[in-house]
Coordinates of C-alpha atoms and ligand atoms in Angstrom, one line a residue:
M947 CA 0.0 0.0 0.0
K948 CA 2.7 2.5 1.1
K949 CA 4.6 1.7 -2.1
K950 CA 1.6 2.5 -4.2
I951 CA 1.1 5.9 -2.6
V952 CA 4.7 6.7 -3.1
L953 CA 4.5 5.7 -6.8
L954 CA 1.4 7.8 -7.3
T955 CA 3.0 10.8 -5.6
M956 CA 6.1 10.4 -7.8
A957 CA 3.9 10.4 -10.9
A958 CA 2.2 13.5 -9.7
V959 CA 5.5 15.2 -9.0
L960 CA 6.9 14.2 -12.4
A961 CA 3.8 15.5 -14.1
L962 CA 4.1 18.8 -12.2
S963 CA 7.8 19.2 -13.1
A964 CA 7.1 18.4 -16.7
T965 CA 4.5 21.2 -16.7
A966 CA 6.9 23.5 -15.0
C967 CA 9.6 22.6 -17.6
S968 CA 7.3 23.2 -20.6
S969 CA 6.3 26.6 -19.2
G970 CA 9.9 27.5 -18.7
G971 CA 9.9 27.2 -14.9
D972 CA 13.1 26.3 -13.1
T973 CA 12.9 22.9 -11.4
S974 CA 16.5 22.6 -10.5
G975 CA 17.1 21.9 -6.9
G976 CA 14.1 19.7 -6.7
G977 CA 11.6 22.0 -5.1
S978 CA 9.6 20.8 -2.2
S979 CA 7.7 17.6 -2.5
S980 CA 6.9 14.5 -0.5
G981 CA 6.9 10.8 -0.9
G982 CA 10.0 9.7 -2.6
S983 CA 11.3 12.5 -4.8
S984 CA 13.9 14.9 -3.5
S985 CA 12.7 17.4 -1.0
S986 CA 16.0 19.2 -0.6
D987 CA 17.6 22.1 -2.2
V988 CA 21.1 20.6 -1.9
A989 CA 23.1 20.9 -5.2
N990 CA 23.6 17.6 -7.0
K991 CA 27.3 17.7 -6.5
D992 CA 26.9 17.8 -2.8
K993 CA 24.5 14.9 -2.5
P994 CA 25.6 11.5 -1.0
L995 CA 27.2 9.2 -3.5
V996 CA 28.2 5.6 -3.2
W997 CA 30.1 3.6 -5.8
F998 CA 29.6 -0.1 -5.4
N999 CA 30.9 -3.4 -6.9
R1000 CA 33.2 -1.7 -9.4
Q1001 CA 35.7 0.5 -7.6
P1002 CA 36.7 3.7 -9.5
S1003 CA 40.2 2.8 -10.6
N1004 CA 42.5 2.6 -13.6
S1005 CA 41.6 -0.6 -15.5
S1006 CA 45.2 -1.1 -16.6
T1007 CA 47.1 -0.4 -13.4
G1008 CA 44.4 -0.9 -10.8
E1009 CA 45.3 2.5 -9.3
L1010 CA 42.4 4.0 -7.3
D1011 CA 40.6 7.0 -8.8
M1012 CA 40.8 9.1 -5.6
A1013 CA 39.1 12.1 -7.3
A1014 CA 36.0 9.9 -7.8
L1015 CA 36.3 8.4 -4.3
T1016 CA 36.4 11.8 -2.7
F1017 CA 34.0 13.5 -5.0
N1018 CA 32.3 15.2 -2.0
E1019 CA 32.4 14.6 1.7
D1020 CA 29.6 12.0 1.5
T1021 CA 31.2 9.8 -1.1
Y1022 CA 32.2 6.2 -0.4
Y1023 CA 32.9 2.9 -2.2
V1024 CA 31.4 -0.4 -1.0
G1025 CA 32.8 -3.7 -2.2
F1026 CA 34.6 -6.6 -0.7
D1027 CA 38.2 -7.5 0.2
A1028 CA 39.3 -8.7 -3.2
N1029 CA 42.7 -10.0 -2.1
Q1030 CA 41.5 -11.9 0.9
G1031 CA 38.7 -13.5 -1.2
A1032 CA 41.1 -14.4 -4.0
E1033 CA 43.4 -16.1 -1.6
L1034 CA 40.5 -18.0 -0.1
Q1035 CA 39.4 -19.1 -3.6
G1036 CA 42.9 -20.3 -4.5
T1037 CA 43.2 -22.2 -1.2
M1038 CA 39.8 -23.7 -1.6
V1039 CA 40.8 -25.2 -4.9
M1040 CA 44.2 -26.4 -3.6
D1041 CA 42.6 -28.0 -0.5
Y1042 CA 40.2 -29.8 -2.8
I1043 CA 43.0 -31.2 -4.9
E1044 CA 44.9 -32.4 -1.9
A1045 CA 41.8 -34.0 -0.3
N1046 CA 41.0 -35.8 -3.6
I1047 CA 44.4 -36.6 -4.9
D1048 CA 43.6 -40.3 -5.5
S1049 CA 41.0 -39.5 -8.0
I1050 CA 41.7 -36.0 -9.3
D1051 CA 44.1 -36.9 -12.2
R1052 CA 41.5 -38.3 -14.6
N1053 CA 43.8 -39.6 -17.2
G1054 CA 46.6 -40.6 -14.8
D1055 CA 49.3 -38.6 -16.7
G1056 CA 50.6 -37.0 -13.5
V1057 CA 49.5 -33.6 -14.7
I1058 CA 46.6 -31.9 -12.9
G1059 CA 45.1 -29.7 -15.6
Y1060 CA 42.8 -26.8 -15.0
V1061 CA 41.0 -24.3 -17.2
L1062 CA 40.2 -20.8 -16.0
A1063 CA 37.4 -18.4 -17.0
I1064 CA 38.4 -14.8 -16.6
G1065 CA 35.7 -12.2 -16.0
D1066 CA 37.1 -8.9 -17.1
I1067 CA 40.8 -8.2 -17.6
G1068 CA 40.4 -4.6 -16.5
H1069 CA 38.3 -5.3 -13.3
N1070 CA 40.3 -5.4 -10.1
D1071 CA 38.1 -8.2 -8.6
S1072 CA 38.7 -10.4 -11.6
I1073 CA 42.4 -9.6 -11.6
A1074 CA 42.7 -10.5 -8.0
R1075 CA 40.9 -13.9 -8.5
T1076 CA 43.1 -14.9 -11.4
R1077 CA 46.2 -14.1 -9.3
G1078 CA 44.8 -15.8 -6.2
V1079 CA 44.2 -19.1 -8.1
R1080 CA 47.6 -19.0 -9.8
A1081 CA 49.4 -18.1 -6.6
A1082 CA 47.8 -21.0 -4.7
L1083 CA 48.3 -23.6 -7.5
G1084 CA 51.9 -22.5 -8.1
T1085 CA 51.2 -21.5 -11.7
G1086 CA 51.7 -17.8 -11.2
V1087 CA 54.7 -15.8 -12.6
E1088 CA 55.7 -12.4 -11.4
A1089 CA 54.8 -9.3 -13.5
D1090 CA 54.9 -5.7 -12.3
G1091 CA 55.3 -6.6 -8.7
G1092 CA 52.3 -9.1 -8.6
V1093 CA 51.2 -12.3 -10.2
N1094 CA 50.6 -12.0 -13.9
S1095 CA 46.9 -12.0 -14.5
E1096 CA 46.8 -12.1 -18.3
P1097 CA 44.7 -14.8 -20.1
I1098 CA 46.9 -17.3 -21.9
G1099 CA 44.7 -18.7 -24.6
T1100 CA 45.8 -22.3 -24.7
N1101 CA 48.8 -24.0 -23.1
T1102 CA 48.8 -27.6 -24.1
D1103 CA 52.5 -28.3 -23.5
G1104 CA 53.2 -25.9 -20.6
S1105 CA 55.1 -23.4 -22.7
A1106 CA 53.0 -20.3 -22.1
T1107 CA 55.0 -17.4 -20.6
A1108 CA 52.3 -15.7 -18.6
V1109 CA 52.0 -18.8 -16.4
K1110 CA 54.3 -21.7 -15.4
D1111 CA 53.8 -25.3 -14.4
G1112 CA 53.4 -25.8 -10.7
T1113 CA 54.2 -28.9 -8.6
I1114 CA 52.2 -30.5 -5.9
E1115 CA 53.4 -33.3 -3.6
A1116 CA 50.4 -35.3 -2.4
G1117 CA 49.5 -38.9 -1.6
G1118 CA 53.2 -39.7 -1.7
K1119 CA 53.6 -38.6 -5.3
S1120 CA 54.6 -35.5 -7.2
Y1121 CA 52.2 -33.9 -9.7
T1122 CA 52.5 -31.1 -12.2
V1123 CA 49.8 -28.5 -12.1
R1124 CA 49.1 -26.9 -15.5
E1125 CA 46.8 -24.1 -16.5
L1126 CA 45.7 -25.6 -19.8
A1127 CA 43.7 -22.6 -21.0
S1128 CA 42.3 -19.3 -19.9
Q1129 CA 40.4 -16.5 -21.6
E1130 CA 38.4 -13.4 -20.8
M1131 CA 34.7 -14.1 -21.2
K1132 CA 33.7 -11.2 -23.2
N1133 CA 31.0 -11.4 -25.8
S1134 CA 31.1 -9.8 -29.3
A1135 CA 29.0 -6.9 -28.1
G1136 CA 31.5 -6.2 -25.4
A1137 CA 29.8 -7.5 -22.2
T1138 CA 32.3 -9.0 -19.8
W1139 CA 31.9 -11.8 -17.2
D1140 CA 29.7 -13.3 -19.9
A1141 CA 28.2 -16.6 -18.8
A1142 CA 27.2 -17.7 -22.3
T1143 CA 30.7 -17.1 -23.6
A1144 CA 32.1 -19.3 -20.9
G1145 CA 29.6 -22.1 -21.7
N1146 CA 30.8 -22.0 -25.3
A1147 CA 34.5 -21.9 -24.3
I1148 CA 34.2 -25.0 -22.2
G1149 CA 32.9 -26.9 -25.2
T1150 CA 35.9 -25.8 -27.2
W1151 CA 38.3 -26.6 -24.4
A1152 CA 36.8 -30.0 -23.8
S1153 CA 37.1 -31.0 -27.4
S1154 CA 40.8 -30.0 -27.4
F1155 CA 41.8 -31.2 -24.0
G1156 CA 39.2 -33.9 -23.0
D1157 CA 40.2 -35.8 -20.0
Q1158 CA 43.3 -33.7 -19.5
I1159 CA 40.9 -31.2 -17.7
D1160 CA 40.7 -32.2 -14.1
I1161 CA 39.4 -28.9 -12.6
V1162 CA 37.4 -26.0 -13.9
V1163 CA 37.9 -22.6 -12.2
S1164 CA 36.0 -19.5 -12.8
N1165 CA 36.3 -15.9 -11.6
N1166 CA 32.5 -16.0 -10.8
D1167 CA 29.6 -18.4 -10.4
G1168 CA 27.7 -17.0 -13.5
M1169 CA 30.4 -18.3 -15.8
G1170 CA 31.2 -21.3 -13.5
M1171 CA 27.6 -22.6 -13.6
S1172 CA 27.4 -22.1 -17.3
M1173 CA 30.5 -24.4 -17.7
F1174 CA 29.2 -26.8 -15.1
N1175 CA 25.8 -27.2 -16.8
A1176 CA 27.3 -27.4 -20.3
W1177 CA 30.0 -29.9 -19.5
S1178 CA 31.6 -30.6 -16.1
K1179 CA 28.5 -31.8 -14.2
D1180 CA 28.1 -34.7 -16.6
E1181 CA 31.8 -35.4 -16.7
G1182 CA 32.1 -35.2 -12.9
V1183 CA 34.8 -32.5 -13.1
P1184 CA 34.9 -30.2 -10.0
T1185 CA 34.1 -26.6 -10.9
F1186 CA 34.8 -23.7 -8.7
G1187 CA 33.3 -20.2 -8.8
Y1188 CA 32.8 -17.1 -6.7
D1189 CA 29.8 -15.2 -5.4
A1190 CA 27.7 -17.9 -3.7
N1191 CA 24.7 -17.3 -5.9
A1192 CA 21.9 -19.5 -4.9
D1193 CA 22.0 -21.8 -7.9
A1194 CA 25.8 -22.4 -7.4
V1195 CA 25.4 -23.2 -3.7
A1196 CA 22.6 -25.6 -4.5
A1197 CA 24.8 -27.2 -7.2
I1198 CA 27.4 -28.2 -4.6
A1199 CA 25.1 -31.1 -3.8
D1200 CA 25.6 -32.2 -7.5
G1201 CA 29.3 -31.9 -7.6
Y1202 CA 30.0 -28.2 -8.0
G1203 CA 33.3 -27.9 -6.1
G1204 CA 32.7 -24.7 -4.2
T1205 CA 32.4 -20.9 -4.3
I1206 CA 33.2 -17.9 -2.2
S1207 CA 30.6 -15.7 -0.5
Q1208 CA 31.6 -12.1 -0.8
H1209 CA 29.0 -11.3 1.9
A1210 CA 26.7 -9.6 -0.5
D1211 CA 24.2 -9.3 2.4
V1212 CA 26.7 -7.1 4.2
Q1213 CA 27.6 -5.1 1.0
A1214 CA 24.1 -4.4 0.0
Y1215 CA 23.4 -3.1 3.5
L1216 CA 26.5 -0.9 3.5
T1217 CA 25.7 0.5 0.0
L1218 CA 22.4 1.9 1.2
R1219 CA 23.4 2.5 4.8
V1220 CA 26.2 5.0 4.0
L1221 CA 23.6 7.0 2.0
R1222 CA 21.0 6.8 4.8
N1223 CA 23.6 8.1 7.3
A1224 CA 24.6 11.0 5.1
L1225 CA 21.0 11.9 4.5
D1226 CA 20.3 11.8 8.2
G1227 CA 23.4 14.0 8.9
V1228 CA 24.7 11.4 11.4
D1229 CA 28.1 9.8 11.8
V1230 CA 28.8 7.5 8.9
D1231 CA 29.6 4.6 11.4
T1232 CA 25.9 4.7 12.6
G1233 CA 24.4 1.2 12.3
I1234 CA 27.7 0.0 10.9
G1235 CA 30.4 -0.2 13.6
T1236 CA 28.2 1.6 16.1
A1237 CA 24.7 0.3 16.9
D1238 CA 21.8 2.5 15.7
E1239 CA 18.8 3.1 17.9
A1240 CA 17.0 0.0 16.3
G1241 CA 20.0 -2.1 17.2
N1242 CA 21.5 -2.6 13.7
V1243 CA 25.3 -3.1 13.9
L1244 CA 28.0 -5.1 12.1
S1245 CA 30.9 -6.9 13.8
D1246 CA 34.4 -6.4 12.5
D1247 CA 34.7 -10.0 11.3
V1248 CA 32.4 -9.2 8.4
Y1249 CA 33.8 -5.9 7.0
V1250 CA 36.7 -3.5 7.2
Y1251 CA 36.7 0.3 6.5
N1252 CA 39.7 1.9 4.9
E1253 CA 39.4 5.5 5.6
E1254 CA 42.1 6.7 3.3
Q1255 CA 40.4 4.9 0.4
R1256 CA 36.9 5.9 1.6
S1257 CA 36.1 2.3 1.0
Y1258 CA 34.1 -0.4 2.9
Y1259 CA 35.2 -3.9 2.1
A1260 CA 33.1 -6.9 3.2
L1261 CA 35.1 -10.0 4.1
N1262 CA 34.7 -13.3 2.2
V1263 CA 33.9 -16.8 3.3
A1264 CA 34.5 -20.1 1.5
V1265 CA 31.4 -22.2 0.7
T1266 CA 32.1 -25.9 0.1
A1267 CA 30.5 -29.3 0.7
D1268 CA 31.3 -28.8 4.4
N1269 CA 29.1 -25.7 5.0
Y1270 CA 27.0 -25.0 2.0
Q1271 CA 23.7 -25.7 3.8
D1272 CA 24.2 -22.4 5.7
F1273 CA 24.3 -20.4 2.4
T1274 CA 21.4 -21.7 0.4
D1275 CA 19.4 -18.5 0.6
S1276 CA 21.6 -15.8 -1.0
T1277 CA 19.1 -13.0 -0.8
K1278 CA 18.3 -13.2 2.9
V1279 CA 19.1 -10.0 4.8
Y1280 CA 21.9 -10.3 7.3
E1281 CA 20.3 -10.7 10.7
P1282 CA 22.4 -8.2 12.7
V1283 CA 21.3 -5.4 10.4
S1284 CA 17.7 -6.4 9.7
K1285 CA 15.8 -4.0 11.9
Q1286 CA 13.4 -1.5 10.4
L1287 CA 14.2 2.2 10.9
D1288 CA 11.6 4.4 12.4
E1289 CA 10.0 6.5 9.6
S1290 CA 9.5 9.6 11.7
D1291 CA 13.2 9.8 12.5
H1292 CA 14.3 8.6 9.1
P1293 CA 11.9 10.0 6.6
T1294 CA 11.7 8.4 3.1
K1295 CA 14.3 9.7 0.7
S1296 CA 14.8 8.9 -2.9
V1297 CA 17.8 7.2 -4.4
W1298 CA 18.9 6.6 -8.0
L1299 CA 20.8 3.4 -8.3
D1300 CA 22.1 1.5 -11.4
I1301 CA 23.3 -2.0 -12.0
Y1302 CA 25.9 -1.9 -14.8
N1303 CA 24.5 -5.0 -16.5
A1304 CA 20.9 -6.2 -16.0
S1305 CA 22.0 -9.7 -17.0
D1306 CA 25.0 -10.0 -14.6
N1307 CA 24.1 -13.2 -12.6
F1308 CA 25.6 -12.0 -9.3
L1309 CA 24.2 -8.5 -9.4
S1310 CA 20.7 -9.5 -10.7
S1311 CA 20.2 -12.7 -8.7
T1312 CA 21.9 -11.8 -5.5
Y1313 CA 22.8 -8.2 -5.0
Q1314 CA 19.7 -6.4 -6.3
P1315 CA 17.2 -8.6 -4.4
L1316 CA 19.2 -7.8 -1.3
L1317 CA 19.2 -4.1 -2.0
Q1318 CA 15.4 -4.4 -2.4
N1319 CA 15.1 -6.0 1.0
Y1320 CA 17.2 -3.3 2.7
D1321 CA 15.7 -0.3 1.0
D1322 CA 12.4 -0.9 2.8
L1323 CA 14.2 -1.3 6.2
L1324 CA 16.1 1.9 5.6
N1325 CA 13.1 3.9 4.3
L1326 CA 14.7 4.6 1.0
D1327 CA 12.7 4.8 -2.2
V1328 CA 15.2 3.4 -4.7
E1329 CA 14.8 3.7 -8.5
Y1330 CA 16.7 0.7 -10.0
I1331 CA 18.2 1.2 -13.5
G1332 CA 19.7 -1.8 -15.3
G1333 CA 22.4 -1.2 -17.9
D1334 CA 23.4 -3.3 -20.9
G1335 CA 26.9 -4.1 -19.5
Q1336 CA 28.6 -2.5 -22.5
T1337 CA 28.1 1.2 -22.7
E1338 CA 28.2 3.8 -20.0
S1339 CA 25.8 6.1 -21.9
N1340 CA 23.0 3.5 -21.8
I1341 CA 23.0 4.2 -18.1
T1342 CA 24.0 7.9 -17.9
N1343 CA 21.3 8.7 -20.4
R1344 CA 18.8 7.7 -17.7
L1345 CA 20.2 10.1 -15.2
G1346 CA 18.6 13.0 -17.0
N1347 CA 17.2 14.7 -14.0
P1348 CA 19.5 14.2 -10.9
S1349 CA 17.8 17.0 -9.0
Q1350 CA 14.9 14.6 -8.6
Y1351 CA 16.9 12.4 -6.2
D1352 CA 18.5 12.8 -2.8
A1353 CA 21.4 10.4 -3.3
F1354 CA 23.1 8.2 -5.9
A1355 CA 24.4 4.7 -5.9
I1356 CA 26.6 3.9 -9.0
N1357 CA 27.8 0.6 -10.5
M1358 CA 30.0 1.5 -13.5
V1359 CA 30.4 -0.5 -16.7
K1360 CA 34.1 0.3 -16.7
T1361 CA 36.0 1.2 -13.6
D1362 CA 37.8 4.1 -15.4
N1363 CA 34.5 5.9 -16.2
A1364 CA 33.6 7.7 -12.9
A1365 CA 33.7 11.1 -14.6
S1366 CA 30.8 10.1 -16.9
Y1367 CA 28.7 10.3 -13.8
T1368 CA 30.3 13.0 -11.7
S1369 CA 30.2 15.4 -14.7
I1370 CA 26.4 15.0 -14.7
L1371 CA 26.3 15.8 -11.0
N1372 CA 28.6 18.8 -11.4
Q1373 CA 26.4 20.4 -14.1
Ligands
BGC2860 C1 31.2 -10.5 -9.1 C2 30.9 -10.9 -10.5 C3 30.3 -9.8 -11.2 C4 31.1 -8.5 -11.1 C5 30.4 -7.4 -11.7 C6 32.0 -9.3 -9.1 O1 32.3 -8.8 -7.8 O2 31.9 -11.5 -8.4 O3 30.1 -12.0 -10.5 O4 30.1 -10.2 -12.5 O5 31.3 -8.3 -9.8 O6 31.1 -6.2 -11.6

């Protein structure tokens, strides 16, 4: 019922502002209105802004874009600890190999072969995961002070230069570990982390490598599940992903090797909570490290805040056959921050929020449903915009009237492109 009224009021406000526009009236600054649309006269450049999931940064060097991260005093980033998660992912795969050493080498050639689906070569999460897997399996080589994260194409004989053969001693024997193939899963239109591309790639890899492939690893579950369903489930080849999407967690019962929860339930909360706090004019730690009046609070084992980077990072947890039953509902709000805020102290505010790609498995099946659960609890009226995953303008075109909103939550197509958004807010 409440939602309906808000929608109707929004429609009325839009109709009014359209009339004002056509009669040459000035609607900038939002004017006064109720129920969802902006009721403040704050300039757009001073409104709370949160970047999430794709951290403003240089896609070649990974260097943080501090201008974007400090756009105004109420600007933050919310993501997760990419390095801690990547290390966990690598360790999870390695632990699996060691525990299953008697059966893992399918063709008995002494080489444990794996293939790797890379999400986006310019995305710091994807880079970290590729590095984490190679570091744990001993296949990484140094480049620019870190593990090389380039895709190798195919590497049948171990001669690729961006990786090397690793060695594992297990079950009283020595095995070679080889990255047989890896590739960025980008479709012809330019969408990255593309599950369908991964599903096709595993077909090609399986026909060239067959039973040399002992393990399938993916930078995320969207691509991982696509490969699992297309090939590895029937072949009984363990497949590892990242995100703990509900379908991937359920597939652990059918042989999916494991995944990593990036604590999306904590991230979705933080994404909206930092905006709520700025809109309320309270300390940013309210309901985060410090309990709010409703009792919402996070403990420091689920997130870290890096003040210099203006960034909140959720911590990751490995999800395997041992504990997956605890992770089956990926869209459930995190209990310690699940209490409704009082509407009289925290009046409804309107937020513009975009998802860079409406078909990204993680963002659409896990993150957005969580945001939608928290927006009610935090009295935020959020307008969700879904992009095409390829062009920033597909999204920025739909931020035509920022004055209509009290705050912004942005998920960029490309981590270099923060200025495409801030330039609109600066106008
Ligand atoms: C997720 C991926 C997702 C990407 C989108 C990552 O953190 O793990 O599944 O495709 O974000 O930016």
